[in-house]
Amino acid sequence: MTREARLQALQDKIGYQFVDRSLLERALTHKSRGDGQKGFAHNERLEWLGDRVLGLMAAERLFERHGRAEEGELTRQFNAIVSGRNCAEAARSIGMAELMVVSRGFSADAVAENDSILGDAFEALMAALWLDGGRPAVQGLFELAWQAGQQDEAGQHRNPKSALQEWAQKRGFPPPVYQVLERDGPDHAPRFVIEVTAGNHVATAEGSSKQNAERAAAQALLKQGGLRV
C-alpha cells in the first residue's frame, strides 16, 4: 500500500478529511527526522496543543458522565485516558506507526513499539484536527482515546509484547524470540505469520504487518494456559 493510500485510510478511520494536508504530515513527523536542523517542521508544537485538547475533552466527558464521582476518582480515570501509553495504543489501532516520519536510524519495529513517539504523534494529530476543522473534526479521534482508556481501566488493554517480556523476565526466561514463519500476499496487502517463543511456551499468529503479527502472537501466548504478568 502506498503512503498516500495509508494516509487516506487513516483519515477514513478517524472520520475526517483534511483541508490542509500539511497539518496531517506535520503531526506524523518526529523531530528526529530533522537531525538537529534549525527550523525543521516537526510535531512537538502540535503535540503540546493536542495534549490540552485531549485533556479538555476527557475532563468534560468525565464531568458529565460521573456526576457523583469525587475528584480523586475523576483524576484516576482522566489519567488513564490521557496517558502516553493509552494514546500510543490508540495510535497503533489506526495504523499511525506505519506512517511516522522519523530518523533513518529508527527501524519500523522500533517505532511501532515506542510509546513516546506514538503517544506524542496521537496528541499532535488531535491538534492538527482541531486547527483544520475545529472540535467536530477531533471527535472521532477522541472517541478512540476514550474507548482505549476505558479498556485500560478494566485491565484489558496493554502492549502485549511488553507484557510478555515482563512475564518472561519474572520467570527468569530469556527475552521472547519472534520468528517470521510466512510472508505472502501482494505488497499492498501483505500477510505475516509470526511464531513467538518464551521459555517452553510457543504461539503463532498472523497480521497485516510484521509488527501487528508479533503483537498478536504475544497476545496469544499470554492467553495460552491463562498466563498473566
Short mmCIF file of C-alpha atoms in Angstrom, two decimals:
data_model
loop_
_atom_site.label_atom_id
_atom_site.label_comp_id
_atom_site.label_asym_id
_atom_site.label_seq_id
_atom_site.Cartn_x
_atom_site.Cartn_y
_atom_site.Cartn_z
CA MET A 1 0.00 0.00 0.00
CA THR A 2 1.38 3.43 -0.95
CA ARG A 3 1.82 6.17 1.65
CA GLU A 4 -0.96 8.14 0.00
CA ALA A 5 -3.31 5.17 0.36
CA ARG A 6 -2.31 4.74 4.02
CA LEU A 7 -2.94 8.44 4.71
CA GLN A 8 -6.36 8.12 3.13
CA ALA A 9 -7.09 5.02 5.20
CA LEU A 10 -6.11 6.92 8.35
CA GLN A 11 -8.48 9.76 7.50
CA ASP A 12 -11.26 7.25 6.83
CA LYS A 13 -10.71 5.68 10.26
CA ILE A 14 -10.90 8.99 12.12
CA GLY A 15 -13.84 10.19 10.06
CA TYR A 16 -12.29 13.39 8.77
CA GLN A 17 -10.64 14.54 5.54
CA PHE A 18 -8.00 17.24 6.00
CA VAL A 19 -8.32 20.50 4.12
CA ASP A 20 -4.72 21.45 4.95
CA ARG A 21 -2.77 18.23 4.40
CA SER A 22 0.42 19.86 5.68
CA LEU A 23 -1.05 19.70 9.20
CA LEU A 24 -1.53 15.96 8.87
CA GLU A 25 2.01 15.46 7.59
CA ARG A 26 3.48 17.59 10.37
CA ALA A 27 1.59 15.63 13.03
CA LEU A 28 3.26 12.48 11.72
CA THR A 29 6.79 13.95 11.61
CA HIS A 30 9.06 13.28 14.58
CA LYS A 31 11.77 15.79 15.43
CA SER A 32 14.48 13.12 14.93
CA ARG A 33 13.94 13.33 11.17
CA GLY A 34 15.33 16.85 11.17
CA ASP A 35 18.62 15.62 12.65
CA GLY A 36 19.01 18.85 14.61
CA GLN A 37 18.27 21.05 11.59
CA LYS A 38 17.16 24.52 12.73
CA GLY A 39 13.62 25.39 11.69
CA PHE A 40 12.71 21.82 10.75
CA ALA A 41 8.93 21.37 10.88
CA HIS A 42 8.08 18.56 13.31
CA ASN A 43 5.17 17.70 15.60
CA GLU A 44 6.29 18.96 19.03
CA ARG A 45 4.25 22.18 18.99
CA LEU A 46 1.20 20.29 17.77
CA GLU A 47 1.72 17.70 20.50
CA TRP A 48 1.71 20.49 23.11
CA LEU A 49 -1.62 21.78 21.85
CA GLY A 50 -3.10 18.31 21.36
CA ASP A 51 -2.31 17.38 24.94
CA ARG A 52 -4.53 20.28 26.06
CA VAL A 53 -7.28 19.43 23.58
CA LEU A 54 -7.39 15.81 24.72
CA GLY A 55 -7.30 16.84 28.37
CA LEU A 56 -10.18 19.27 27.96
CA MET A 57 -12.37 16.79 26.10
CA ALA A 58 -11.60 13.98 28.56
CA ALA A 59 -12.30 16.17 31.60
CA GLU A 60 -15.55 17.40 30.12
CA ARG A 61 -16.74 13.87 29.28
CA LEU A 62 -15.88 12.54 32.74
CA PHE A 63 -17.53 15.52 34.47
CA GLU A 64 -20.74 14.98 32.51
CA ARG A 65 -20.93 11.21 32.89
CA HIS A 66 -19.86 10.82 36.50
CA GLY A 67 -21.89 13.42 38.36
CA ARG A 68 -21.34 11.87 41.77
CA ALA A 69 -17.67 10.91 41.43
CA GLU A 70 -15.17 12.54 43.77
CA GLU A 71 -12.15 14.46 42.47
CA GLY A 72 -9.79 11.54 43.13
CA GLU A 73 -11.87 9.09 41.10
CA LEU A 74 -12.23 11.57 38.25
CA THR A 75 -8.47 12.13 38.25
CA ARG A 76 -7.73 8.41 38.14
CA GLN A 77 -9.97 7.90 35.13
CA PHE A 78 -8.66 11.07 33.50
CA ASN A 79 -5.06 9.85 33.80
CA ALA A 80 -5.96 6.54 32.18
CA ILE A 81 -7.35 8.35 29.13
CA VAL A 82 -4.60 10.94 28.60
CA SER A 83 -1.63 8.70 29.45
CA GLY A 84 1.09 8.30 26.86
CA ARG A 85 0.58 4.54 26.81
CA ASN A 86 -3.12 4.91 26.13
CA CYS A 87 -2.51 7.43 23.34
CA ALA A 88 0.13 5.12 21.84
CA GLU A 89 -2.29 2.18 21.83
CA ALA A 90 -4.94 4.31 20.14
CA ALA A 91 -2.34 5.42 17.57
CA ARG A 92 -1.44 1.80 16.79
CA SER A 93 -5.09 0.90 16.34
CA ILE A 94 -5.39 3.27 13.37
CA GLY A 95 -2.04 2.50 11.74
CA MET A 96 -0.10 5.60 12.74
CA ALA A 97 3.09 3.63 13.40
CA GLU A 98 3.47 2.80 9.71
CA LEU A 99 3.06 6.47 8.76
CA MET A 100 5.55 8.09 11.12
CA VAL A 101 8.36 10.12 9.54
CA VAL A 102 11.37 9.53 11.80
CA SER A 103 15.14 9.42 11.70
CA ARG A 104 16.52 6.78 9.36
CA GLY A 105 18.18 5.34 12.44
CA PHE A 106 14.80 4.09 13.69
CA SER A 107 13.61 0.72 12.41
CA ALA A 108 9.93 0.15 11.71
CA ASP A 109 9.83 -2.23 14.67
CA ALA A 110 11.36 0.38 16.98
CA VAL A 111 8.75 2.96 16.01
CA ALA A 112 5.88 0.50 16.42
CA GLU A 113 6.97 -0.31 19.98
CA ASN A 114 7.84 3.25 21.06
CA ASP A 115 5.02 4.58 23.23
CA SER A 116 6.61 8.03 23.45
CA ILE A 117 6.81 8.60 19.69
CA LEU A 118 3.32 7.25 19.03
CA GLY A 119 1.67 8.85 22.04
CA ASP A 120 3.06 12.26 21.13
CA ALA A 121 2.03 11.81 17.50
CA PHE A 122 -1.51 10.91 18.56
CA GLU A 123 -1.76 14.16 20.53
CA ALA A 124 -0.23 16.06 17.61
CA LEU A 125 -2.92 14.61 15.37
CA MET A 126 -5.55 15.81 17.85
CA ALA A 127 -4.17 19.33 17.46
CA ALA A 128 -3.94 19.08 13.68
CA LEU A 129 -7.61 18.11 13.52
CA TRP A 130 -8.56 20.92 15.90
CA LEU A 131 -6.75 23.51 13.80
CA ASP A 132 -8.09 22.17 10.50
CA GLY A 133 -11.73 21.65 11.41
CA GLY A 134 -12.42 22.62 15.00
CA ARG A 135 -13.95 20.45 17.68
CA PRO A 136 -16.21 18.38 15.35
CA ALA A 137 -13.13 17.24 13.43
CA VAL A 138 -11.50 15.93 16.61
CA GLN A 139 -14.46 13.93 17.88
CA GLY A 140 -13.70 10.66 16.08
CA LEU A 141 -10.10 10.58 17.29
CA PHE A 142 -11.14 11.47 20.82
CA GLU A 143 -13.53 8.53 20.89
CA LEU A 144 -10.60 6.21 20.15
CA ALA A 145 -8.69 7.56 23.14
CA TRP A 146 -11.79 7.34 25.31
CA GLN A 147 -12.51 3.73 24.37
CA ALA A 148 -8.88 2.69 24.81
CA GLY A 149 -8.84 4.38 28.21
CA GLN A 150 -11.94 2.54 29.34
CA GLN A 151 -10.38 -0.78 28.34
CA ASP A 152 -7.19 0.12 30.18
CA GLU A 153 -9.20 0.94 33.30
CA ALA A 154 -10.73 -2.54 33.12
CA GLY A 155 -7.26 -4.09 32.93
CA GLN A 156 -7.87 -5.46 29.46
CA HIS A 157 -5.62 -3.23 27.41
CA ARG A 158 -1.85 -3.04 27.34
CA ASN A 159 1.02 -3.66 24.96
CA PRO A 160 1.13 -7.47 24.70
CA LYS A 161 4.81 -7.55 23.70
CA SER A 162 5.78 -5.55 26.78
CA ALA A 163 3.52 -7.69 28.94
CA LEU A 164 5.06 -10.89 27.58
CA GLN A 165 8.59 -9.59 28.14
CA GLU A 166 7.74 -8.73 31.75
CA TRP A 167 6.22 -12.19 32.24
CA ALA A 168 9.36 -13.85 30.86
CA GLN A 169 11.69 -11.71 32.99
CA LYS A 170 9.81 -12.54 36.18
CA ARG A 171 10.31 -16.24 35.48
CA GLY A 172 14.00 -15.96 34.60
CA PHE A 173 13.45 -16.71 30.91
CA PRO A 174 15.42 -15.06 28.09
CA PRO A 175 13.56 -12.32 26.19
CA PRO A 176 10.82 -13.66 23.88
CA VAL A 177 12.03 -14.59 20.40
CA TYR A 178 9.92 -13.72 17.34
CA GLN A 179 10.38 -15.54 14.04
CA VAL A 180 8.70 -14.95 10.68
CA LEU A 181 7.23 -18.27 9.50
CA GLU A 182 5.43 -16.96 6.43
CA ARG A 183 5.24 -13.78 4.42
CA ASP A 184 2.89 -13.76 1.45
CA GLY A 185 0.30 -11.63 -0.31
CA PRO A 186 0.78 -8.58 -2.55
CA ASP A 187 2.74 -5.54 -1.39
CA HIS A 188 -0.43 -3.54 -0.76
CA ALA A 189 -1.98 -6.31 1.38
CA PRO A 190 0.79 -8.47 2.89
CA ARG A 191 0.24 -11.29 5.37
CA PHE A 192 2.75 -12.25 8.02
CA VAL A 193 2.74 -15.35 10.23
CA ILE A 194 4.89 -14.98 13.34
CA GLU A 195 5.97 -17.53 15.92
CA VAL A 196 6.97 -16.37 19.40
CA THR A 197 8.84 -18.46 21.95
CA ALA A 198 9.13 -17.61 25.65
CA GLY A 199 10.61 -20.27 27.90
CA ASN A 200 8.94 -23.52 26.92
CA HIS A 201 5.83 -21.75 25.56
CA VAL A 202 5.23 -21.22 21.84
CA ALA A 203 2.42 -19.47 19.96
CA THR A 204 1.79 -18.29 16.41
CA ALA A 205 -0.41 -15.57 14.92
CA GLU A 206 -0.80 -13.61 11.74
CA GLY A 207 -1.24 -9.96 10.85
CA SER A 208 -1.18 -7.40 8.06
CA SER A 209 2.29 -6.25 9.12
CA LYS A 210 5.23 -7.83 10.95
CA GLN A 211 4.56 -5.62 13.96
CA ASN A 212 0.86 -6.48 14.13
CA ALA A 213 1.60 -10.19 13.79
CA GLU A 214 4.18 -10.04 16.58
CA ARG A 215 1.71 -8.31 18.88
CA ALA A 216 -0.97 -10.85 18.05
CA ALA A 217 1.45 -13.72 18.73
CA ALA A 218 2.43 -12.22 22.08
CA GLN A 219 -1.23 -11.84 22.99
CA ALA A 220 -1.89 -15.45 22.01
CA LEU A 221 0.97 -16.66 24.19
CA LEU A 222 -0.25 -14.61 27.15
CA LYS A 223 -3.69 -16.18 26.82
CA GLN A 224 -2.25 -19.67 26.41
CA GLY A 225 -2.97 -21.55 29.60
CA GLY A 226 -4.11 -18.36 31.32
CA LEU A 227 -0.66 -16.78 31.53
CA ARG A 228 -0.62 -13.44 33.36
CA VAL A 229 2.09 -10.88 34.13
#
